[in-house]
CSV table of N, CA and C in Angstrom, one decimal:
chain,number,residue,atom,x,y,z
A,1,UNK,N,81.0,104.2,103.1
A,1,UNK,CA,82.2,104.0,102.2
A,1,UNK,C,83.4,103.6,102.4
A,2,UNK,N,83.7,102.2,101.8
A,2,UNK,CA,84.9,101.6,102.0
A,2,UNK,C,86.0,102.3,102.4
A,3,UNK,N,87.0,101.9,102.9
A,3,UNK,CA,88.1,102.3,102.7
A,3,UNK,C,89.3,101.4,103.2
A,4,UNK,N,90.6,101.5,102.7
A,4,UNK,CA,91.9,100.5,103.3
A,4,UNK,C,92.7,101.3,102.7
A,5,UNK,N,93.3,101.7,104.1
A,5,UNK,CA,94.7,102.8,104.7
A,5,UNK,C,95.6,101.9,104.7
A,6,UNK,N,97.1,102.0,103.9
A,6,UNK,CA,98.2,101.4,104.4
A,6,UNK,C,98.8,102.2,105.2
A,7,UNK,N,99.7,101.7,105.9
A,7,UNK,CA,101.0,102.8,106.3
A,7,UNK,C,102.2,101.5,106.8
A,8,UNK,N,103.5,102.5,107.0
A,8,UNK,CA,104.3,101.2,107.3
A,8,UNK,C,105.5,100.9,106.2
A,9,UNK,N,105.6,101.5,105.2
A,9,UNK,CA,106.0,101.4,104.1
A,9,UNK,C,107.4,102.5,104.4
A,10,UNK,N,108.4,102.6,103.1
A,10,UNK,CA,109.6,103.6,103.3
A,10,UNK,C,110.5,102.8,102.7
A,11,UNK,N,111.9,103.4,103.2
A,11,UNK,CA,113.0,102.9,102.6
A,11,UNK,C,114.0,102.8,103.4
A,12,UNK,N,114.6,101.1,102.8
A,12,UNK,CA,115.6,100.2,103.7
A,12,UNK,C,116.3,99.6,103.0
A,13,UNK,N,117.3,99.3,103.5
A,13,UNK,CA,118.9,98.5,102.8
A,13,UNK,C,118.4,96.9,102.4
A,14,UNK,N,119.1,96.7,101.4
A,14,UNK,CA,119.0,95.1,101.3
A,14,UNK,C,118.8,94.6,102.7
A,15,UNK,N,118.2,93.5,102.9
A,15,UNK,CA,118.2,92.3,104.0
A,15,UNK,C,117.7,93.1,105.3
A,16,UNK,N,116.8,94.2,105.1
A,16,UNK,CA,116.2,94.6,106.6
A,16,UNK,C,114.9,94.5,106.4
A,17,UNK,N,114.0,95.0,107.0
A,17,UNK,CA,112.7,94.3,107.4
A,17,UNK,C,111.4,95.5,107.0
A,18,UNK,N,110.6,95.6,107.0
A,18,UNK,CA,109.4,96.5,107.3
A,18,UNK,C,108.1,95.6,107.6
A,19,UNK,N,107.2,96.3,108.3
A,19,UNK,CA,106.0,95.6,108.5
A,19,UNK,C,104.9,96.8,107.9
A,20,UNK,N,104.2,96.2,107.0
A,20,UNK,CA,103.3,97.0,106.5
A,20,UNK,C,101.6,96.9,107.4
A,21,UNK,N,100.9,97.9,107.3
A,21,UNK,CA,99.6,97.4,108.1
A,21,UNK,C,98.5,98.0,106.8
A,22,UNK,N,97.5,97.4,107.4
A,22,UNK,CA,96.2,97.9,106.3
A,22,UNK,C,94.8,98.3,107.1
A,23,UNK,N,94.7,99.5,107.5
A,23,UNK,CA,93.2,99.1,108.2
A,23,UNK,C,92.1,99.7,107.3
A,24,UNK,N,91.0,98.8,107.9
A,24,UNK,CA,90.1,98.5,107.2
A,24,UNK,C,88.8,99.5,107.9
A,25,UNK,N,88.2,100.2,106.9
A,25,UNK,CA,87.0,101.1,107.9
A,25,UNK,C,85.4,101.2,106.8
A,26,UNK,N,84.8,101.1,107.4
A,26,UNK,CA,83.4,101.0,106.3
A,26,UNK,C,82.7,99.8,105.8
A,27,UNK,N,83.7,98.9,106.4
A,27,UNK,CA,83.3,97.5,106.1
A,27,UNK,C,84.2,96.7,107.0
A,28,UNK,N,83.5,95.3,107.7
A,28,UNK,CA,84.3,94.4,108.3
A,28,UNK,C,84.8,93.2,107.1
A,29,UNK,N,85.8,92.7,106.7
A,29,UNK,CA,86.1,92.1,106.4
A,29,UNK,C,86.6,90.9,107.0
A,30,UNK,N,86.1,90.9,108.4
A,30,UNK,CA,86.0,89.4,109.2
A,30,UNK,C,85.5,88.0,108.6
A,31,UNK,N,84.7,88.1,107.3
A,31,UNK,CA,84.6,86.8,106.9
A,31,UNK,C,84.8,87.0,105.3
A,32,UNK,N,85.8,87.8,105.2
A,32,UNK,CA,86.7,87.4,103.8
A,32,UNK,C,88.0,87.4,103.8
A,33,UNK,N,88.6,87.1,102.5
A,33,UNK,CA,90.0,87.3,102.0
A,33,UNK,C,90.5,88.7,102.2
A,34,UNK,N,91.6,88.8,102.6
A,34,UNK,CA,92.3,89.9,102.3
A,34,UNK,C,93.6,89.8,102.0
A,35,UNK,N,94.7,90.9,101.3
A,35,UNK,CA,95.8,90.2,100.7
A,35,UNK,C,96.6,91.8,100.2
A,36,UNK,N,97.5,91.3,99.5
A,36,UNK,CA,98.4,92.4,99.5
A,36,UNK,C,99.0,91.9,97.8
A,37,UNK,N,99.0,93.1,96.9
A,37,UNK,CA,99.6,93.3,95.8
A,37,UNK,C,100.6,94.3,95.7
A,38,UNK,N,101.6,94.0,94.7
A,38,UNK,CA,102.7,95.4,94.7
A,38,UNK,C,102.8,96.0,93.2
A,39,UNK,N,103.4,96.8,92.9
A,39,UNK,CA,103.5,96.9,91.5
A,39,UNK,C,104.9,97.8,91.3
A,40,UNK,N,105.5,97.4,90.9
A,40,UNK,CA,107.0,98.1,90.6
A,40,UNK,C,106.9,98.6,89.3
A,41,UNK,N,107.9,99.7,89.2
A,41,UNK,CA,108.0,101.0,87.9
A,41,UNK,C,108.2,99.8,86.6
A,42,UNK,N,106.9,100.4,85.9
A,42,UNK,CA,107.2,99.8,84.4
A,42,UNK,C,107.0,98.1,84.5
A,43,UNK,N,106.3,97.6,85.7
A,43,UNK,CA,105.7,96.6,85.5
A,43,UNK,C,104.5,96.4,85.8
A,44,UNK,N,103.8,94.8,86.0
A,44,UNK,CA,102.1,94.9,86.2
A,44,UNK,C,102.4,94.7,87.6
A,45,UNK,N,101.0,94.7,87.7
A,45,UNK,CA,100.7,94.7,89.5
A,45,UNK,C,100.8,93.2,89.5
A,46,UNK,N,101.1,92.6,90.4
A,46,UNK,CA,101.4,91.3,90.7
A,46,UNK,C,101.0,90.9,92.2
A,47,UNK,N,100.1,90.0,92.7
A,47,UNK,CA,99.9,89.3,93.7
A,47,UNK,C,101.2,89.1,94.7
A,48,UNK,N,100.9,89.4,96.0
A,48,UNK,CA,101.8,89.4,97.2
A,48,UNK,C,101.6,88.0,98.1
A,49,UNK,N,100.5,88.0,98.9
A,49,UNK,CA,99.9,87.3,99.4
A,49,UNK,C,98.4,87.2,99.7
A,50,UNK,N,97.9,86.3,100.1
A,50,UNK,CA,96.6,86.5,100.9
A,50,UNK,C,96.7,85.8,102.1
A,51,UNK,N,95.2,86.1,102.5
A,51,UNK,CA,94.9,85.6,104.1
A,51,UNK,C,93.4,84.9,104.1
A,52,UNK,N,93.1,83.8,104.4
A,52,UNK,CA,91.8,83.9,104.6
A,52,UNK,C,91.3,84.6,105.9
A,53,UNK,N,89.7,84.2,106.0
A,53,UNK,CA,89.2,85.1,107.2
A,53,UNK,C,89.6,84.6,108.7
A,54,UNK,N,90.0,83.6,108.7
A,54,UNK,CA,90.4,83.2,110.2
A,54,UNK,C,91.9,83.1,110.2
A,55,UNK,N,92.5,83.5,109.3
A,55,UNK,CA,94.2,83.5,108.9
A,55,UNK,C,94.7,81.8,109.2
A,56,UNK,N,93.8,81.2,108.8
A,56,UNK,CA,94.1,79.5,108.9
A,56,UNK,C,94.8,79.2,107.6
A,57,UNK,N,94.4,80.1,106.3
A,57,UNK,CA,95.1,79.6,105.0
A,57,UNK,C,95.7,80.8,104.8
A,58,UNK,N,97.0,80.6,104.6
A,58,UNK,CA,97.9,81.7,103.9
A,58,UNK,C,98.2,81.3,102.4
A,59,UNK,N,98.6,82.3,101.2
A,59,UNK,CA,98.8,82.2,100.3
A,59,UNK,C,100.3,83.2,100.1
A,60,UNK,N,101.0,82.8,99.2
A,60,UNK,CA,102.1,83.7,98.9
A,60,UNK,C,102.9,83.4,97.4
A,61,UNK,N,103.0,84.5,96.7
A,61,UNK,CA,103.7,84.4,95.7
A,61,UNK,C,105.1,83.8,96.0
A,62,UNK,N,105.8,83.1,94.9
A,62,UNK,CA,106.9,82.2,95.1
A,62,UNK,C,108.1,83.3,95.2
A,63,UNK,N,108.0,84.6,94.5
A,63,UNK,CA,109.2,85.4,95.1
A,63,UNK,C,109.2,86.0,96.7
A,64,UNK,N,108.1,85.9,97.0
A,64,UNK,CA,108.4,86.3,98.7
A,64,UNK,C,108.1,85.0,99.9
A,65,UNK,N,107.7,84.0,99.4
A,65,UNK,CA,107.5,83.3,100.3
A,65,UNK,C,109.3,82.8,100.8
A,66,UNK,N,108.6,82.5,102.3
A,66,UNK,CA,110.1,82.4,103.1
A,66,UNK,C,110.1,83.5,104.3
A,67,UNK,N,110.2,84.7,103.3
A,67,UNK,CA,110.8,86.1,103.8
A,67,UNK,C,109.4,86.8,104.4
A,68,UNK,N,108.3,86.9,103.5
A,68,UNK,CA,107.0,87.8,103.8
A,68,UNK,C,106.0,87.0,105.1
A,69,UNK,N,105.5,87.5,105.8
A,69,UNK,CA,104.2,86.9,106.6
A,69,UNK,C,103.3,87.7,106.5
A,70,UNK,N,102.5,87.1,106.1
A,70,UNK,CA,100.5,87.8,106.2
A,70,UNK,C,100.3,87.4,107.5
A,71,UNK,N,99.8,88.4,108.2
A,71,UNK,CA,98.8,88.2,109.4
A,71,UNK,C,97.2,89.1,109.2
A,72,UNK,N,96.3,88.6,110.3
A,72,UNK,CA,95.3,90.1,110.4
A,72,UNK,C,95.1,89.8,112.0
A,73,UNK,N,94.2,90.8,112.2
A,73,UNK,CA,93.4,91.0,113.6
A,73,UNK,C,92.2,91.4,113.1
A,74,UNK,N,91.2,90.6,113.0
A,74,UNK,CA,89.7,90.9,112.5
A,74,UNK,C,89.0,92.1,113.9
A,75,UNK,N,89.7,91.9,115.0
A,75,UNK,CA,89.2,92.8,116.2
A,75,UNK,C,89.5,94.1,115.6
A,76,UNK,N,90.2,94.3,114.8
A,76,UNK,CA,90.7,95.9,114.8
A,76,UNK,C,90.6,96.0,113.2
A,77,UNK,N,90.3,94.9,112.3
A,77,UNK,CA,90.1,95.0,111.0
A,77,UNK,C,91.0,95.3,110.2
A,78,UNK,N,92.1,94.9,110.5
A,78,UNK,CA,93.4,95.0,109.9
A,78,UNK,C,94.0,93.7,109.6
A,79,UNK,N,94.8,93.9,108.4
A,79,UNK,CA,95.7,92.8,107.6
A,79,UNK,C,97.1,93.6,107.8
A,80,UNK,N,98.3,92.8,108.1
A,80,UNK,CA,99.5,93.1,108.2
A,80,UNK,C,100.4,92.3,107.1
A,81,UNK,N,101.3,92.8,106.7
A,81,UNK,CA,102.3,92.0,106.0
A,81,UNK,C,103.6,92.2,106.8
A,82,UNK,N,104.5,91.4,107.3
A,82,UNK,CA,105.5,91.3,107.7
A,82,UNK,C,106.9,91.1,106.5
A,83,UNK,N,107.6,91.8,106.3
A,83,UNK,CA,108.8,91.6,105.1
A,83,UNK,C,110.2,91.5,105.6
A,84,UNK,N,110.8,90.6,105.6
A,84,UNK,CA,112.1,90.1,106.2
A,84,UNK,C,113.0,90.1,104.8
A,85,UNK,N,114.3,90.1,105.1
A,85,UNK,CA,115.1,89.7,104.1
A,85,UNK,C,114.7,90.4,102.7
A,86,UNK,N,114.5,91.7,102.9
A,86,UNK,CA,113.8,92.5,101.7
A,86,UNK,C,115.2,92.7,100.7
A,87,UNK,N,114.8,92.8,99.3
A,87,UNK,CA,115.8,92.4,97.8
A,87,UNK,C,115.4,93.7,97.3
A,88,UNK,N,116.3,94.5,96.5
A,88,UNK,CA,115.9,95.5,95.6
A,88,UNK,C,115.1,95.2,94.8
A,89,UNK,N,114.6,94.1,94.4
A,89,UNK,CA,113.5,93.7,93.6
A,89,UNK,C,112.1,93.6,94.1
A,90,UNK,N,112.5,94.0,95.3
A,90,UNK,CA,111.0,93.9,96.5
A,90,UNK,C,110.5,95.5,96.2
A,91,UNK,N,111.1,96.4,95.8
A,91,UNK,CA,110.6,98.1,95.6
A,91,UNK,C,109.4,97.9,94.7
A,92,UNK,N,108.5,98.8,95.2
A,92,UNK,CA,107.7,98.7,94.4
A,92,UNK,C,106.6,99.5,95.3
A,93,UNK,N,105.2,99.4,94.6
A,93,UNK,CA,104.2,100.1,95.9
A,93,UNK,C,103.4,98.8,96.2
A,94,UNK,N,103.0,98.8,97.3
A,94,UNK,CA,102.6,97.7,97.7
A,94,UNK,C,100.7,98.3,98.3
A,95,UNK,N,99.5,97.2,97.5
A,95,UNK,CA,98.3,97.6,97.7
A,95,UNK,C,97.7,96.5,98.6
A,96,UNK,N,96.7,97.4,99.4
A,96,UNK,CA,96.1,96.4,100.4
A,96,UNK,C,94.8,96.0,99.4
A,97,UNK,N,94.2,94.5,99.5
A,97,UNK,CA,93.0,94.4,99.1
A,97,UNK,C,92.1,93.5,99.8
A,98,UNK,N,90.9,94.0,99.7
A,98,UNK,CA,89.9,93.0,100.3
A,98,UNK,C,88.8,92.8,99.4
A,99,UNK,N,88.4,91.4,100.0
A,99,UNK,CA,87.2,90.8,99.1
A,99,UNK,C,85.9,90.9,99.1
A,100,UNK,N,85.6,91.6,98.2
A,100,UNK,CA,84.2,91.6,98.3
A,100,UNK,C,82.7,90.8,98.0
A,101,UNK,N,83.4,89.3,97.4
A,101,UNK,CA,82.6,88.5,97.4
A,101,UNK,C,83.5,87.1,97.1
A,102,UNK,N,83.4,86.0,96.9
A,102,UNK,CA,84.5,85.1,96.7
A,102,UNK,C,85.3,85.3,95.5
A,103,UNK,N,86.4,85.4,95.6
A,103,UNK,CA,87.4,85.6,94.4
A,103,UNK,C,87.6,87.1,93.9
A,104,UNK,N,86.8,87.7,94.7
A,104,UNK,CA,86.8,89.6,94.0
A,104,UNK,C,86.8,90.2,94.8
A,105,UNK,N,88.5,90.5,94.4
A,105,UNK,CA,89.1,91.6,95.3
A,105,UNK,C,88.7,93.5,94.8
A,106,UNK,N,87.6,93.6,95.3
A,106,UNK,CA,86.8,95.2,94.8
A,106,UNK,C,87.6,95.9,95.5
A,107,UNK,N,87.8,95.7,96.9
A,107,UNK,CA,88.8,97.2,97.5
A,107,UNK,C,90.0,97.0,97.7
A,108,UNK,N,90.4,97.8,97.4
A,108,UNK,CA,92.2,98.7,97.0
A,108,UNK,C,92.2,99.3,97.8
A,109,UNK,N,93.5,99.9,98.6
A,109,UNK,CA,94.2,101.0,99.3
A,109,UNK,C,94.6,102.0,98.2
A,110,UNK,N,95.0,103.0,99.2
A,110,UNK,CA,96.1,103.7,97.8
A,110,UNK,C,97.5,103.3,97.5
A,111,UNK,N,97.9,102.6,98.2
A,111,UNK,CA,99.6,102.2,97.9
A,111,UNK,C,100.1,102.6,98.9
A,112,UNK,N,101.4,102.2,99.4
A,112,UNK,CA,102.2,102.5,100.0
A,112,UNK,C,103.5,102.6,99.4
A,113,UNK,N,104.7,103.0,99.4
A,113,UNK,CA,106.1,103.0,98.6
A,113,UNK,C,106.9,102.1,99.6
A,114,UNK,N,107.5,101.1,99.0
A,114,UNK,CA,108.7,100.3,99.7
A,114,UNK,C,109.4,100.2,98.9
A,115,UNK,N,111.0,100.8,99.3
A,115,UNK,CA,112.0,101.3,98.4
A,115,UNK,C,113.4,100.5,99.0
A,116,UNK,N,113.9,99.1,98.7
A,116,UNK,CA,114.9,98.6,99.0
A,116,UNK,C,116.1,99.2,98.3
A,117,UNK,N,117.2,99.6,99.1
A,117,UNK,CA,118.4,99.8,98.3
A,117,UNK,C,119.5,98.8,98.6
A,118,UNK,N,120.3,98.7,97.6
A,118,UNK,CA,121.4,97.5,97.7
A,118,UNK,C,122.2,98.2,98.3
């Protein structure tokens, strides 16, 4: 059974930082894209960031570009999301995702809450 387990969420004031981690178990993702999505209350789930298998290619939503950094450690089967200069509009449940085949994010974590207060 494949599991993605997020950690590192919490509450922070605007301008602060958080680092999310996502540990994968049951399957190696060392040859796959991994990424992060988020869903704010009353809004649709949206893409945040993704990273290719060796970390050489990263992609970001315009809303987080320059503030968030995605990285991975394949030896630990873990992906990270460093979030700096957080804004209240970053408040959401953040989900880790893993690609099952090209372009398909089949595997999802349970989500971790990030709350940014003004």
